[in-house]
Amino acid sequence: MKNRLKVLRAERGWSQQDLAERLEVSRQSVNAIETGRYDPSLPLAFRIADLFGMTIEEIFQRGE
Amino acid sequence: MKNRLKVLRAERGWSQQDLAERLEVSRQSVNAIETGRYDPSLPLAFRIADLFGMTIEEIFQRGE
DNA sequence: ATCATAAGTCAAGCAACATTGACATTATGG
DNA sequence: CCATAATGTCAATGTTGCTTGACTTATGAT
């Protein structure tokens, strides 16, 4: 899965640490998702979508 | 997370086995998701949404 | 040049998702 | 009634998501 997390985060001027705190996950998890090492769980994907006010489909897309 | 998998499947007259084959997962996984024992991974949630021609948000909702 | 912050990554461990194989129970239809 | 399909669940095992703690590299500010 690809995702637009890095851009969305950068648009808001947040560090990975900032985002991690808002999502209540570790900084390493944010980094791993951004760098494509693994996909978030479905519950976490929902929290991400909620935080950015978007749908899961707008943030995550199929591919690689 | 709650989900409408059981209804959507029943509407189409599919058994859990049928659905499992279309999703390329085990029958036990379909059952576990329907009975709320666990949530699917994000990639599997996308396959489910694709299969039913709906968004993830239309099939899965937060709760319990 | 030093200090602080951000980002990337690794290892070890625990939790959650998913598998196969088995068995029990509840429909359903012949 | 009987046979079989369908569903629910369990145990054991493997894979993936997520954690903490640590170390590295790069950047920017003073």
Tab-separated table of C-alpha atoms (C1' of nucleotides) in Angstrom:
chain	number	residue	atom	x	y	z
A	1	MET	CA	0.000	0.000	0.000
A	2	LYS	CA	1.122	3.539	-0.743
A	3	ASN	CA	0.137	6.458	1.426
A	4	ARG	CA	0.240	10.231	1.473
A	5	LEU	CA	1.098	10.510	5.154
A	6	LYS	CA	4.425	12.246	4.704
A	7	VAL	CA	2.941	15.029	2.568
A	8	LEU	CA	-0.102	15.526	4.756
A	9	ARG	CA	2.109	15.738	7.798
A	10	ALA	CA	4.528	18.146	6.119
A	11	GLU	CA	1.645	20.365	4.959
A	12	ARG	CA	0.792	20.840	8.606
A	13	GLY	CA	4.377	21.356	9.709
A	14	TRP	CA	4.286	18.399	12.054
A	15	SER	CA	7.260	16.229	12.958
A	16	GLN	CA	6.887	12.455	13.015
A	17	GLN	CA	6.894	12.797	16.786
A	18	ASP	CA	4.008	15.303	16.668
A	19	LEU	CA	1.975	13.007	14.470
A	20	ALA	CA	2.785	9.987	16.627
A	21	GLU	CA	1.451	11.771	19.692
A	22	ARG	CA	-1.770	12.785	17.964
A	23	LEU	CA	-2.284	9.193	16.831
A	24	GLU	CA	-1.146	7.735	20.137
A	25	VAL	CA	1.444	5.491	18.539
A	26	SER	CA	5.220	5.475	18.679
A	27	ARG	CA	7.398	7.675	16.467
A	28	GLN	CA	8.892	4.514	14.984
A	29	SER	CA	5.452	3.352	13.884
A	30	VAL	CA	4.808	6.621	12.053
A	31	ASN	CA	8.212	6.358	10.409
A	32	ALA	CA	7.663	2.723	9.416
A	33	ILE	CA	4.308	3.544	7.825
A	34	GLU	CA	5.671	6.603	6.008
A	35	THR	CA	8.660	4.712	4.662
A	36	GLY	CA	6.420	1.839	3.599
A	37	ARG	CA	7.848	-0.837	5.846
A	38	TYR	CA	4.402	-1.894	6.921
A	39	ASP	CA	0.743	-0.898	6.735
A	40	PRO	CA	-1.194	0.380	9.725
A	41	SER	CA	-3.888	-1.736	11.317
A	42	LEU	CA	-7.451	-0.881	10.284
A	43	PRO	CA	-8.205	0.902	13.583
A	44	LEU	CA	-5.070	3.019	13.201
A	45	ALA	CA	-5.951	3.779	9.572
A	46	PHE	CA	-9.290	5.117	10.829
A	47	ARG	CA	-7.574	7.301	13.422
A	48	ILE	CA	-5.274	8.663	10.724
A	49	ALA	CA	-8.210	9.410	8.410
A	50	ASP	CA	-10.098	11.081	11.256
A	51	LEU	CA	-7.109	13.234	12.186
A	52	PHE	CA	-6.714	14.549	8.656
A	53	GLY	CA	-10.447	14.780	8.021
A	54	MET	CA	-10.231	12.500	5.013
A	55	THR	CA	-11.337	9.017	4.022
A	56	ILE	CA	-9.008	6.048	4.248
A	57	GLU	CA	-9.183	5.774	0.465
A	58	GLU	CA	-7.930	9.352	0.076
A	59	ILE	CA	-4.859	8.615	2.167
A	60	PHE	CA	-4.039	4.999	1.322
A	61	GLN	CA	-3.913	3.511	-2.165
A	62	ARG	CA	-3.146	0.092	-3.506
A	63	GLY	CA	0.297	-0.414	-4.954
A	64	GLU	CA	3.771	-1.792	-4.141
B	1	MET	CA	-14.846	-1.947	14.953
B	2	LYS	CA	-18.244	-3.016	13.730
B	3	ASN	CA	-18.826	-4.226	10.193
B	4	ARG	CA	-21.652	-5.087	7.818
B	5	LEU	CA	-19.928	-8.103	6.330
B	6	LYS	CA	-22.513	-10.652	7.379
B	7	VAL	CA	-25.400	-8.742	5.777
B	8	LEU	CA	-23.528	-7.924	2.604
B	9	ARG	CA	-22.565	-11.556	2.244
B	10	ALA	CA	-26.092	-12.779	2.949
B	11	GLU	CA	-27.544	-10.305	0.430
B	12	ARG	CA	-25.468	-12.052	-2.196
B	13	GLY	CA	-26.294	-15.539	-0.999
B	14	TRP	CA	-22.682	-16.386	-0.316
B	15	SER	CA	-21.460	-18.763	2.381
B	16	GLN	CA	-18.504	-17.774	4.541
B	17	GLN	CA	-16.535	-20.241	2.457
B	18	ASP	CA	-17.559	-18.502	-0.783
B	19	LEU	CA	-16.533	-15.143	0.579
B	20	ALA	CA	-13.256	-16.530	1.916
B	21	GLU	CA	-12.349	-17.825	-1.526
B	22	ARG	CA	-13.134	-14.510	-3.207
B	23	LEU	CA	-10.997	-12.700	-0.648
B	24	GLU	CA	-8.297	-15.360	-0.694
B	25	VAL	CA	-8.371	-15.863	3.058
B	26	SER	CA	-9.426	-18.787	5.216
B	27	ARG	CA	-13.039	-19.423	6.172
B	28	GLN	CA	-12.032	-18.996	9.812
B	29	SER	CA	-10.761	-15.500	9.091
B	30	VAL	CA	-14.074	-14.485	7.544
B	31	ASN	CA	-15.897	-15.951	10.512
B	32	ALA	CA	-13.617	-14.204	13.017
B	33	ILE	CA	-14.168	-10.839	11.328
B	34	GLU	CA	-17.944	-11.325	11.082
B	35	THR	CA	-18.260	-12.375	14.694
B	36	GLY	CA	-16.050	-9.457	15.743
B	37	ARG	CA	-13.188	-11.446	17.193
B	38	TYR	CA	-10.715	-9.267	15.338
B	39	ASP	CA	-10.435	-6.599	12.663
B	40	PRO	CA	-9.012	-7.309	9.222
B	41	SER	CA	-5.650	-5.871	8.201
B	42	LEU	CA	-5.829	-2.731	6.060
B	43	PRO	CA	-4.944	-4.609	2.844
B	44	LEU	CA	-7.710	-7.125	3.535
B	45	ALA	CA	-10.160	-4.315	4.314
B	46	PHE	CA	-9.374	-2.869	0.873
B	47	ARG	CA	-9.995	-6.245	-0.802
B	48	ILE	CA	-13.330	-6.507	1.015
B	49	ALA	CA	-14.338	-2.992	-0.051
B	50	ASP	CA	-13.306	-3.716	-3.638
B	51	LEU	CA	-15.271	-6.955	-3.717
B	52	PHE	CA	-18.470	-5.275	-2.576
B	53	GLY	CA	-17.854	-2.106	-4.604
B	54	MET	CA	-18.026	0.077	-1.523
B	55	THR	CA	-15.687	2.207	0.538
B	56	ILE	CA	-14.073	0.904	3.697
B	57	GLU	CA	-16.044	3.507	5.643
B	58	GLU	CA	-19.327	2.105	4.283
B	59	ILE	CA	-18.488	-1.373	5.522
B	60	PHE	CA	-16.557	-0.736	8.741
B	61	GLN	CA	-17.542	1.670	11.499
B	62	ARG	CA	-15.972	2.461	14.813
B	63	GLY	CA	-17.646	1.034	17.866
B	64	GLU	CA	-17.250	-1.736	20.468
C	1	DA	C1'	32.196	24.012	16.540
C	2	DT	C1'	28.487	22.773	19.456
C	3	DC	C1'	23.842	21.796	20.640
C	4	DA	C1'	19.211	20.434	19.559
C	5	DT	C1'	15.894	18.485	16.612
C	6	DA	C1'	14.316	15.517	12.973
C	7	DA	C1'	14.534	11.417	10.536
C	8	DG	C1'	15.916	6.633	9.466
C	9	DT	C1'	16.894	2.121	11.152
C	10	DC	C1'	17.894	-2.028	14.068
C	11	DA	C1'	16.973	-5.576	17.667
C	12	DA	C1'	14.102	-7.798	20.936
C	13	DG	C1'	9.725	-8.589	22.653
C	14	DC	C1'	4.601	-8.549	22.965
C	15	DA	C1'	0.044	-8.139	20.736
C	16	DA	C1'	-2.918	-8.753	16.855
C	17	DC	C1'	-3.995	-10.943	12.404
C	18	DA	C1'	-4.213	-15.188	9.792
C	19	DT	C1'	-3.336	-20.096	8.853
C	20	DT	C1'	-4.473	-25.354	9.028
C	21	DG	C1'	-6.830	-29.050	11.081
C	22	DA	C1'	-10.155	-30.630	14.008
C	23	DC	C1'	-14.536	-30.968	16.269
C	24	DA	C1'	-19.485	-29.571	17.810
C	25	DT	C1'	-23.599	-27.401	16.809
C	26	DT	C1'	-27.193	-25.570	14.019
C	27	DA	C1'	-29.694	-25.139	9.724
C	28	DT	C1'	-31.535	-26.979	5.357
C	29	DG	C1'	-33.322	-30.036	2.016
C	30	DG	C1'	-34.280	-34.670	0.254
D	1	DC	C1'	-35.537	-38.717	9.815
D	2	DC	C1'	-31.007	-38.472	7.816
D	3	DA	C1'	-27.333	-36.417	5.264
D	4	DT	C1'	-24.833	-32.687	4.353
D	5	DA	C1'	-23.845	-27.832	4.196
D	6	DA	C1'	-22.991	-23.961	7.009
D	7	DT	C1'	-21.430	-21.833	11.042
D	8	DG	C1'	-18.943	-21.285	15.431
D	9	DT	C1'	-14.989	-22.231	18.013
D	10	DC	C1'	-10.521	-24.197	19.711
D	11	DA	C1'	-5.460	-25.196	19.642
D	12	DA	C1'	-1.116	-24.601	17.637
D	13	DT	C1'	1.695	-22.104	14.615
D	14	DG	C1'	3.419	-18.424	11.605
D	15	DT	C1'	3.390	-13.518	10.083
D	16	DT	C1'	2.682	-8.665	10.671
D	17	DG	C1'	1.921	-4.491	13.514
D	18	DC	C1'	3.530	-1.937	17.333
D	19	DT	C1'	6.456	-1.098	21.440
D	20	DT	C1'	10.870	0.614	23.879
D	21	DG	C1'	15.614	1.696	23.774
D	22	DA	C1'	19.500	2.662	21.285
D	23	DC	C1'	22.430	4.388	17.703
D	24	DT	C1'	23.358	7.062	13.361
D	25	DT	C1'	23.103	10.776	10.037
D	26	DA	C1'	21.666	15.217	8.547
D	27	DT	C1'	20.109	19.902	9.250
D	28	DG	C1'	19.750	24.252	11.321
D	29	DA	C1'	20.541	27.745	15.031
D	30	DT	C1'	23.382	30.127	17.994
